[in-house]
Short mmCIF file of C-alpha atoms in Angstrom, two decimals:
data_model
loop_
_atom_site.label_atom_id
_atom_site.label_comp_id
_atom_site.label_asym_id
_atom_site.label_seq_id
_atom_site.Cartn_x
_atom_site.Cartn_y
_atom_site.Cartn_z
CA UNK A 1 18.84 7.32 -39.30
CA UNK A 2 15.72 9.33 -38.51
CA UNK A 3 15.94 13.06 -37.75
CA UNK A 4 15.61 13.20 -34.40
CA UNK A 5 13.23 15.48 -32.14
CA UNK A 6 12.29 15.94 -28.83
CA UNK A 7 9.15 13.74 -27.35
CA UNK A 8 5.80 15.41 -28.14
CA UNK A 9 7.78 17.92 -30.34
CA UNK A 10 5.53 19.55 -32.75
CA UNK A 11 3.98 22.88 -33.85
CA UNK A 12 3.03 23.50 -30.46
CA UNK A 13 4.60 22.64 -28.34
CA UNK A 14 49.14 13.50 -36.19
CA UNK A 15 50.45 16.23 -33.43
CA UNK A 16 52.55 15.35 -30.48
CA UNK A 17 54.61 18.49 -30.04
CA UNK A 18 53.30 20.69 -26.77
CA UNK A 19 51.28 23.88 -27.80
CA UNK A 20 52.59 27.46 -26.82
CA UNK A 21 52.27 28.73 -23.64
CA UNK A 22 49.07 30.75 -23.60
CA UNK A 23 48.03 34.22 -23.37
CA UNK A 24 49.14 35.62 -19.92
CA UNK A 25 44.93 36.82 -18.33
CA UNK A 26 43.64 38.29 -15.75
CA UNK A 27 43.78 36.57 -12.24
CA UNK A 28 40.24 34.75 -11.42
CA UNK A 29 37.99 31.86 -12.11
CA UNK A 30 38.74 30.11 -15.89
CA UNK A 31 35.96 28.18 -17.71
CA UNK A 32 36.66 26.02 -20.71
CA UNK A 33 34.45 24.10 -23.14
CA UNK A 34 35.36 21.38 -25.42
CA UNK A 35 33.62 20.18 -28.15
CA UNK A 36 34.28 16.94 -29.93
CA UNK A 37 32.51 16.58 -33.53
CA UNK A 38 32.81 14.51 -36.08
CA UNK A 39 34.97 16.29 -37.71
CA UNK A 40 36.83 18.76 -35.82
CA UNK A 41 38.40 19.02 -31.89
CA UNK A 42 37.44 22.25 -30.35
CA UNK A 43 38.48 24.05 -27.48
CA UNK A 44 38.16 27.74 -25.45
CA UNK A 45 39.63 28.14 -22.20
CA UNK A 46 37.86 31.73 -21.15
CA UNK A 47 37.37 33.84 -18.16
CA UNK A 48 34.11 36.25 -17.22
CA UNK A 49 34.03 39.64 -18.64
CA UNK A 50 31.09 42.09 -18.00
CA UNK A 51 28.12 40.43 -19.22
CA UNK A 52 30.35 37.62 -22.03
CA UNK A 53 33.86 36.25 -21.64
CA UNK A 54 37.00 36.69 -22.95
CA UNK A 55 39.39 33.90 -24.07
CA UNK A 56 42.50 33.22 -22.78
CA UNK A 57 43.74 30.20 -24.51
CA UNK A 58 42.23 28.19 -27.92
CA UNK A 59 42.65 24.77 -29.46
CA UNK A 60 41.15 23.34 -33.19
CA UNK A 61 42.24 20.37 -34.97
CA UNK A 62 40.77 18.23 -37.94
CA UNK A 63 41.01 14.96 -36.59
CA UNK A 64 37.93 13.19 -38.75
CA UNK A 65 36.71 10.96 -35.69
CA UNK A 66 33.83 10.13 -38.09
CA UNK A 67 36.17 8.63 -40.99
CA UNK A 68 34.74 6.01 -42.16
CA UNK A 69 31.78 5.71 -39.66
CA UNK A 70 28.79 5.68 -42.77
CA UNK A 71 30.05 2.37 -43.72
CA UNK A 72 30.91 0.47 -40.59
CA UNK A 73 28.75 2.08 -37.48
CA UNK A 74 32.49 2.26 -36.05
CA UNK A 75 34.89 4.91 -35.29
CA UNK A 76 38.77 3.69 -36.57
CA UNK A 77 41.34 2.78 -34.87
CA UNK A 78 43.03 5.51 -36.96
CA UNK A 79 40.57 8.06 -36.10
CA UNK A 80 40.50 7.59 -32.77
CA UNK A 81 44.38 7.66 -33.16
CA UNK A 82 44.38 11.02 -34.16
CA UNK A 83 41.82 12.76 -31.81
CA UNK A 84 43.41 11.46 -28.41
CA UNK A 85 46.77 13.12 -29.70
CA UNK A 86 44.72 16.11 -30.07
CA UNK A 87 42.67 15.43 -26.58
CA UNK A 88 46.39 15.27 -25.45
CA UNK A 89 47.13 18.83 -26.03
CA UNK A 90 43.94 19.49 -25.12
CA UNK A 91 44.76 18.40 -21.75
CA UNK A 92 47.89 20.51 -21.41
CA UNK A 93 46.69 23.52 -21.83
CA UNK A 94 43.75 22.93 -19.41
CA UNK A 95 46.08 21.85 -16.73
CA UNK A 96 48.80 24.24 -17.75
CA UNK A 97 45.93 27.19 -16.96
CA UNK A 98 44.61 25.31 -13.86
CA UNK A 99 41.19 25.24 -15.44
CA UNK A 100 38.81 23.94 -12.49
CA UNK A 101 34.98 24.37 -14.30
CA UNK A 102 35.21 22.78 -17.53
CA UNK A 103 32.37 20.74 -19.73
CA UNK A 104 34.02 18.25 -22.60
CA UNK A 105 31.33 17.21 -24.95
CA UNK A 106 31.43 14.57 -27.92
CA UNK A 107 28.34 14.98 -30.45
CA UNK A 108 26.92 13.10 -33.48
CA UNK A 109 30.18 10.75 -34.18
CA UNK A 110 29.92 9.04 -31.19
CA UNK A 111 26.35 9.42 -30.27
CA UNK A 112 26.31 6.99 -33.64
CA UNK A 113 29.27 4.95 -33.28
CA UNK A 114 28.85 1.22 -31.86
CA UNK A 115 32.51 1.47 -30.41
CA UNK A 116 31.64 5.07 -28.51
CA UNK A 117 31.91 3.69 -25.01
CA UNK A 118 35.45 2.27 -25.88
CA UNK A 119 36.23 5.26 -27.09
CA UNK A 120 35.26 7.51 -24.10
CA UNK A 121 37.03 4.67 -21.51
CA UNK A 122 40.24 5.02 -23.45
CA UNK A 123 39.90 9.10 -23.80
CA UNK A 124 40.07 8.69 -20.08
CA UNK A 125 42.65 6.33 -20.01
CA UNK A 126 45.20 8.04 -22.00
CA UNK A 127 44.49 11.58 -21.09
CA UNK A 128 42.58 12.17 -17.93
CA UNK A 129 39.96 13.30 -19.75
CA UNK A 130 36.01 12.65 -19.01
CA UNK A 131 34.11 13.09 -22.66
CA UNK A 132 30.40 13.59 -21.87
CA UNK A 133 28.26 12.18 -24.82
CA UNK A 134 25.50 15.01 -25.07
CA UNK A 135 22.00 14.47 -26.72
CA UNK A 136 20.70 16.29 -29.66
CA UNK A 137 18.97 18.88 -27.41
CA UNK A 138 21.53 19.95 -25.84
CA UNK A 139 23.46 20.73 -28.47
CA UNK A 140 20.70 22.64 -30.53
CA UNK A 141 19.94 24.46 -26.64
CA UNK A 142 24.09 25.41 -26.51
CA UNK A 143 24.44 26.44 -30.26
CA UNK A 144 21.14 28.75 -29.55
CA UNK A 145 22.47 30.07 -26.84
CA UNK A 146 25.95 31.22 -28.70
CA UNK A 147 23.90 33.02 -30.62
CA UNK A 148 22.13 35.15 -28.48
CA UNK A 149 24.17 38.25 -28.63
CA UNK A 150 23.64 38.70 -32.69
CA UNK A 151 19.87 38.73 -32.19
CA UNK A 152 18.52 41.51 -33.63
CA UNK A 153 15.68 43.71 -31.62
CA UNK A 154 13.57 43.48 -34.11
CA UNK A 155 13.29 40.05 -34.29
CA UNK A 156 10.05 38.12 -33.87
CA UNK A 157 10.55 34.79 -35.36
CA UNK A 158 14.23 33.63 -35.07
CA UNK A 159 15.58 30.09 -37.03
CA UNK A 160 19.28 29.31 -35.59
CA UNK A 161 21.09 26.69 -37.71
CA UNK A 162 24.05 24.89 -36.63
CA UNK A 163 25.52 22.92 -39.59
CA UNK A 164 28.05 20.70 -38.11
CA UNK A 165 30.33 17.56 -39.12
CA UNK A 166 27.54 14.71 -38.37
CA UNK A 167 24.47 16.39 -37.31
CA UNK A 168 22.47 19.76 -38.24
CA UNK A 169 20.37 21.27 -35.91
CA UNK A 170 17.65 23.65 -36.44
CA UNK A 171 15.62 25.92 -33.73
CA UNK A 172 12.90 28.04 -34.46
CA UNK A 173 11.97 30.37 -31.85
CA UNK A 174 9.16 32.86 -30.89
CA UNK A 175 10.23 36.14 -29.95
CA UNK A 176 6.82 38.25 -30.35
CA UNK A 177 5.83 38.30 -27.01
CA UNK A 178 9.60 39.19 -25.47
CA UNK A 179 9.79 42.86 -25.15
CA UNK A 180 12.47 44.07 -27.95
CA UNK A 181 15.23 45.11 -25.51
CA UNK A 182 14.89 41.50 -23.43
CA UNK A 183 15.20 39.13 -26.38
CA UNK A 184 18.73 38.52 -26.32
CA UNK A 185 18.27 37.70 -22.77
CA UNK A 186 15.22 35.38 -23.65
CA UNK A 187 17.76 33.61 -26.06
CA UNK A 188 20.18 33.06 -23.12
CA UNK A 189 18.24 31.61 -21.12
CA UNK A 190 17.18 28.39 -23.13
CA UNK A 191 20.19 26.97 -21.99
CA UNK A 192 18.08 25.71 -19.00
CA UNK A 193 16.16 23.63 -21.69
CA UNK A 194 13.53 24.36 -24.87
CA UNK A 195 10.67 24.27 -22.51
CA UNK A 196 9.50 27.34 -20.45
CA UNK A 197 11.39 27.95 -17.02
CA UNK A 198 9.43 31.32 -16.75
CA UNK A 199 5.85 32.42 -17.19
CA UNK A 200 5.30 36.12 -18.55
CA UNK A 201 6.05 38.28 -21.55
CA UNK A 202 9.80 37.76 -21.19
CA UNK A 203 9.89 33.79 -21.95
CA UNK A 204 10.79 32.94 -25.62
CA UNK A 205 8.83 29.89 -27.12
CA UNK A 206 10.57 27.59 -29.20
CA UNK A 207 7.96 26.48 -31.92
CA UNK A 208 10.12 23.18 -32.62
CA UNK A 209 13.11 21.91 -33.36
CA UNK A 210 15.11 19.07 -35.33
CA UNK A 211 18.25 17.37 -35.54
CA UNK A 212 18.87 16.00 -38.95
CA UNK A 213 21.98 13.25 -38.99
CA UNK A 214 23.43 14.89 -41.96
CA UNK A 215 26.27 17.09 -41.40
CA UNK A 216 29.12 17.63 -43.71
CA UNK A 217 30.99 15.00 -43.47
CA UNK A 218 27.79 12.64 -43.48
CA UNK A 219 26.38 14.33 -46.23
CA UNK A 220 29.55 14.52 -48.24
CA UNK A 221 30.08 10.49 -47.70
CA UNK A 222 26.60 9.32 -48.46
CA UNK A 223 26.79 10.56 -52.13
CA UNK A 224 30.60 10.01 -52.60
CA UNK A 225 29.88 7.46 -55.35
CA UNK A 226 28.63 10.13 -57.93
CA UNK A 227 31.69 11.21 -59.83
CA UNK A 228 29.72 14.29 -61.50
CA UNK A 229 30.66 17.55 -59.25
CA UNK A 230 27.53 19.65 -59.92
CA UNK A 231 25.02 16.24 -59.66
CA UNK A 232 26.74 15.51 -56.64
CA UNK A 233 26.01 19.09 -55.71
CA UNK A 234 22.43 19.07 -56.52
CA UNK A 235 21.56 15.38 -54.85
CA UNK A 236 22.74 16.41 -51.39
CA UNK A 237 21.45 19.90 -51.51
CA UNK A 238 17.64 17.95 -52.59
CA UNK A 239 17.98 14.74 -50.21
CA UNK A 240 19.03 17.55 -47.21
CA UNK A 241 15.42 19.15 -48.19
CA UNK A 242 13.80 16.15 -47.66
CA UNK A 243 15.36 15.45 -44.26
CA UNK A 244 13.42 18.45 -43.08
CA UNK A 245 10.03 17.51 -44.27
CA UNK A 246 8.62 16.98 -40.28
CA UNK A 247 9.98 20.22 -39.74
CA UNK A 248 6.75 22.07 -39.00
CA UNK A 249 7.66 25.60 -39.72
CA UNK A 250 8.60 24.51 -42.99
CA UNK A 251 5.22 23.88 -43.85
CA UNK A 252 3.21 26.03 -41.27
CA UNK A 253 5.31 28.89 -40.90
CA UNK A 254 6.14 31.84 -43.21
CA UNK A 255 9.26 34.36 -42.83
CA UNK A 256 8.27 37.66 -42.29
CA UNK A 257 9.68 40.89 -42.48
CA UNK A 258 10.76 40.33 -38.77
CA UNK A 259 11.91 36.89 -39.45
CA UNK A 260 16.11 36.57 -38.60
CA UNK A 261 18.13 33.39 -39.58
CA UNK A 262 21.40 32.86 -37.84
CA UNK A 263 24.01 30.25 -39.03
CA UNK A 264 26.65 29.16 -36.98
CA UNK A 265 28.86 26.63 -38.57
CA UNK A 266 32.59 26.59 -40.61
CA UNK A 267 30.28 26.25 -43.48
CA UNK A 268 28.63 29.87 -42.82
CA UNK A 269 32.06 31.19 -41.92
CA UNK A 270 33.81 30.06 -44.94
CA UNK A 271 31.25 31.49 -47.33
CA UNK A 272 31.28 34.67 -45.79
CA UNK A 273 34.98 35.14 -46.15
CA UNK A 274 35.13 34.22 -49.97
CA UNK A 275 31.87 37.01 -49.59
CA UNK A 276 34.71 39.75 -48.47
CA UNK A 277 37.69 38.27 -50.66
CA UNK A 278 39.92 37.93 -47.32
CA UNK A 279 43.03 36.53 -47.90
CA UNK A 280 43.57 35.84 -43.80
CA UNK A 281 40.54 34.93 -42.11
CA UNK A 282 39.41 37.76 -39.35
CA UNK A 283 36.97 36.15 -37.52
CA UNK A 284 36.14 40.27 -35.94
CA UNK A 285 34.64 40.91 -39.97
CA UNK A 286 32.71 37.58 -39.97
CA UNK A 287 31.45 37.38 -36.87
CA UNK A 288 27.70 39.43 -36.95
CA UNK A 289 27.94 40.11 -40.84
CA UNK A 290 24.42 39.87 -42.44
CA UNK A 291 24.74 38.02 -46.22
CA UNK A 292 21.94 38.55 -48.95
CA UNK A 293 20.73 35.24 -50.41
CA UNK A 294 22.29 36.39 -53.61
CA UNK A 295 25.59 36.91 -52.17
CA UNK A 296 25.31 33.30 -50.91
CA UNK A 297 24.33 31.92 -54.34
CA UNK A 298 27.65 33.45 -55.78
CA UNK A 299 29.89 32.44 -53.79
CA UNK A 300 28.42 29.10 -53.85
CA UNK A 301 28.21 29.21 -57.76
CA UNK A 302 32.08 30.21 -57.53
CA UNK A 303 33.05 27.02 -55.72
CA UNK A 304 31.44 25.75 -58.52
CA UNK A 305 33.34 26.70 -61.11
CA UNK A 306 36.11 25.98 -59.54
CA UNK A 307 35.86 22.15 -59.03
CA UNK A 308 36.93 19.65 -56.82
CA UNK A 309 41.06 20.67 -57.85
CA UNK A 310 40.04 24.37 -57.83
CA UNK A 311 38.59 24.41 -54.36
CA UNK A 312 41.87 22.58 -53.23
CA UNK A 313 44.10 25.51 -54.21
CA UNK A 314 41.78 28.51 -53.28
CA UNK A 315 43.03 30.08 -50.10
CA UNK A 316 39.40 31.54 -49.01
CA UNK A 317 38.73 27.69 -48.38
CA UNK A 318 41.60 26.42 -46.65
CA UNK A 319 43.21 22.45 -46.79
CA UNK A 320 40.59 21.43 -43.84
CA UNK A 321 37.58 22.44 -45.63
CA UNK A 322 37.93 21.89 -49.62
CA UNK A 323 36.78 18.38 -49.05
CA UNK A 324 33.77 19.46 -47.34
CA UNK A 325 32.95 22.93 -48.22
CA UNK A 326 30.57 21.64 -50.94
CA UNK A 327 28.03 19.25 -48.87
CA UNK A 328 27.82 22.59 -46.35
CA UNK A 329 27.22 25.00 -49.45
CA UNK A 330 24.37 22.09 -50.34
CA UNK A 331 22.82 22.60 -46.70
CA UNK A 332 22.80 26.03 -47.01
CA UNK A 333 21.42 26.03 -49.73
CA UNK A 334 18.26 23.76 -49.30
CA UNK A 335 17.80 26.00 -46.42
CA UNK A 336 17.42 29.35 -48.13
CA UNK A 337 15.48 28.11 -50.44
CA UNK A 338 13.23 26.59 -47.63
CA UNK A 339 12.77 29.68 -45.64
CA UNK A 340 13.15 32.53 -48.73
CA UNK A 341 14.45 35.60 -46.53
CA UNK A 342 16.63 38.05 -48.15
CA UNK A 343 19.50 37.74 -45.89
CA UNK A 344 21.49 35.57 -42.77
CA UNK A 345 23.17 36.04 -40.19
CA UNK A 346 26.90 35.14 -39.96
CA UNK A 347 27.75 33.19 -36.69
CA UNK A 348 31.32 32.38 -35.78
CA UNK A 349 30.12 30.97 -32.43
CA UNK A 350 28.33 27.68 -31.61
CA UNK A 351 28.97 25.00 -29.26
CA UNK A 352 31.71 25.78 -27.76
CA UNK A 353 30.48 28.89 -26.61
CA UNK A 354 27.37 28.28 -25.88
CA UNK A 355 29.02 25.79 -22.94
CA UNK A 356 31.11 28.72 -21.55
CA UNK A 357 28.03 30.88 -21.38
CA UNK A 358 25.62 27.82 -19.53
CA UNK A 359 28.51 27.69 -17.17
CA UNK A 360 29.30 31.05 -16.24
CA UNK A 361 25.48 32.16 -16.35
CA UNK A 362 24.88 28.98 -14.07
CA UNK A 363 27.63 29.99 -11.78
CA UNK A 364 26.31 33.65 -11.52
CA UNK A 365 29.43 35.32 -13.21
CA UNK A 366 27.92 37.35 -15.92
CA UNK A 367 27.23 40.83 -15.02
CA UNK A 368 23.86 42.13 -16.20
CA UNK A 369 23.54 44.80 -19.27
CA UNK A 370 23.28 45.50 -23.01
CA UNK A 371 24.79 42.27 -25.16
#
């Protein structure tokens, strides 16, 4: 499957026990946001706070709805076993916390999947739940606007990747004209869509954008038939490269000293804790931290070394991610060497959050101010 871009896009243009009760909040309106990869089932139930949120209640499971999905164009019966018991709790907690403005999204797996529509009817069926399917666009728009807060003032040319289970989106953005102490703000609002709502200084311009169907778990299963770990290594991190060919800041585009990459992904995240050496994850020292590309290639080279057995017993990595940690260390990698800036942004924010934020800034429950 073809990377996939806007129209006209160019340089111009198993779990069945209930979950605890959750954190006793504040009293007023709740949001939550959902997000359904191919991989993972991700919630945030959150309520306005000054000018962001704060979250009152959390759900994340591995349920690998895309198992299997390469080879057959279908999503299992297994699969989709496993993520409507999650959906399940899912649906607890949103009822338990009398959440009235929710979005629930599903992404890449079932944007691909022949069986999708079955999918969503039974989600509905056996939960309550209504699954919205959402494009590619929307999902690069919502992972940009997660982002918005780490933006640096400085910024002029921003690239925001979101390396997820399926799909990986990339957004590059044009910050010159946005006056330094707006830009964050500029970010926010593309959440209204990639072309300008606005005329004036204060719009940001995104240059273009792609989707690429490779995530980690695609990536990982398209070269699961070469036995050699470091080969393996080296043939998704090239064929990922060549996925972004069209891409036309790759080719027309050069990073500058005022050029800012942002990842957002469990990828990013996981690298940056075997980075610091934490033992726990603490999402408060990930979260904003700014990695040099030759901290990246160590940690990278470590998981190396390690192997396939190694990676399954280091605690950095964690039993969800050993299987997949190395196709998302290939991604990163093709991308630094792409755009060769001397350092990125850690994200531990995407989707999820980027669909509280569209909601509460549509509803007009954001206070203005500082990010």
């Amino acid at each position: 499957m073809a990377p996939q871009r806007p129209r006209g896009a160019g340089a111009l243009d198993k779990v069945t026990a209930l979950s605890p009760a959750p954190v006793p909040h504040r009293s007023g309106e709740l949001y939550a946001a959902l997000d359904l990869g191919t991989n993972s089932c991700r919630m945030l139930i959150a309520q306005p706070q000054g000018n962001g949120f704060t979250v009152v209640d959390s759900f994340s499971k591995s349920v690998q709805l895309g198992a299997g999905l390469e080879k057959t164009g279908r999503l299992s019966r297994g699969s989709m076993t496993r993520t409507i018991q999650a959906l399940r709790i899912c649906q607890q907690k949103l009822k338990r916390n009398k959440v009235r403005h929710k979005r629930l999204v599903a992404t890449e797996a079932c944007r691909r999947a022949l069986n999708a529509d079955e999918f969503i009817r039974r989600v509905h069926q056996e939960t309550g739940l209504r699954l919205d399917i959402i494009k590619p666009q929307e999902e690069a728009q919502l992972a940009v606007v997660s982002c918005a807060p780490l933006v640096s003032r400085g910024t002029e040319n921003l690239l925001v990747v979101d390396i997820g289970g399926g799909s990986t989106e990339l957004v590059w953005i044009d910050l010159k004209h946005v006056p330094k102490n707006e830009r964050a703000r500029a970010i926010m609002r593309l959440h209204y869509g990639f072309s300008p709502q606005i005329t004036g200084m204060e719009a940001a311009r995104v240059v273009d954008w792609i989707s690429v169907p490779l995530g980690v778990a695609t990536l990982r299963d398209q070269f699961g038939d070469v036995d050699d770990d470091a080969a393996r290594f080296a043939l998704m991190s090239w064929f990922f490269e060549e996925n972004l060919s069209d891409f036309a800041p790759y080719h027309d585009m050069q990073p500058q000293e005022k050029f800012q990459i942002i990842g957002t992904s469990g990828t990013v995240t996981t690298v940056a804790a075997s980075h610091l050496g934490l033992k726990r994850y603490d999402r408060t020292k990930v979260d904003g931290l700014h990695m040099t590309t030759d901290q990246i290639d160590r940690v990278i080279r470590s998981y190396l070394a390690l192997g396939p057995e190694g990676r399954r017993a280091d605690p950095r990595i964690g039993q969800d991610r050993h299987a997949l940690i190395m196709s998302g260390a290939a991604i990163l990698q093709a991308l630094m060497r792409c755009w060769p800036t001397d350092r990125l942004s850690v994200a531990d924010r995407g989707l999820r959050e980027g669909l509280l934020y569209s909601q509460m800034s549509a509803h007009g429950v954001l206070e203005d101010g500082d990010f």
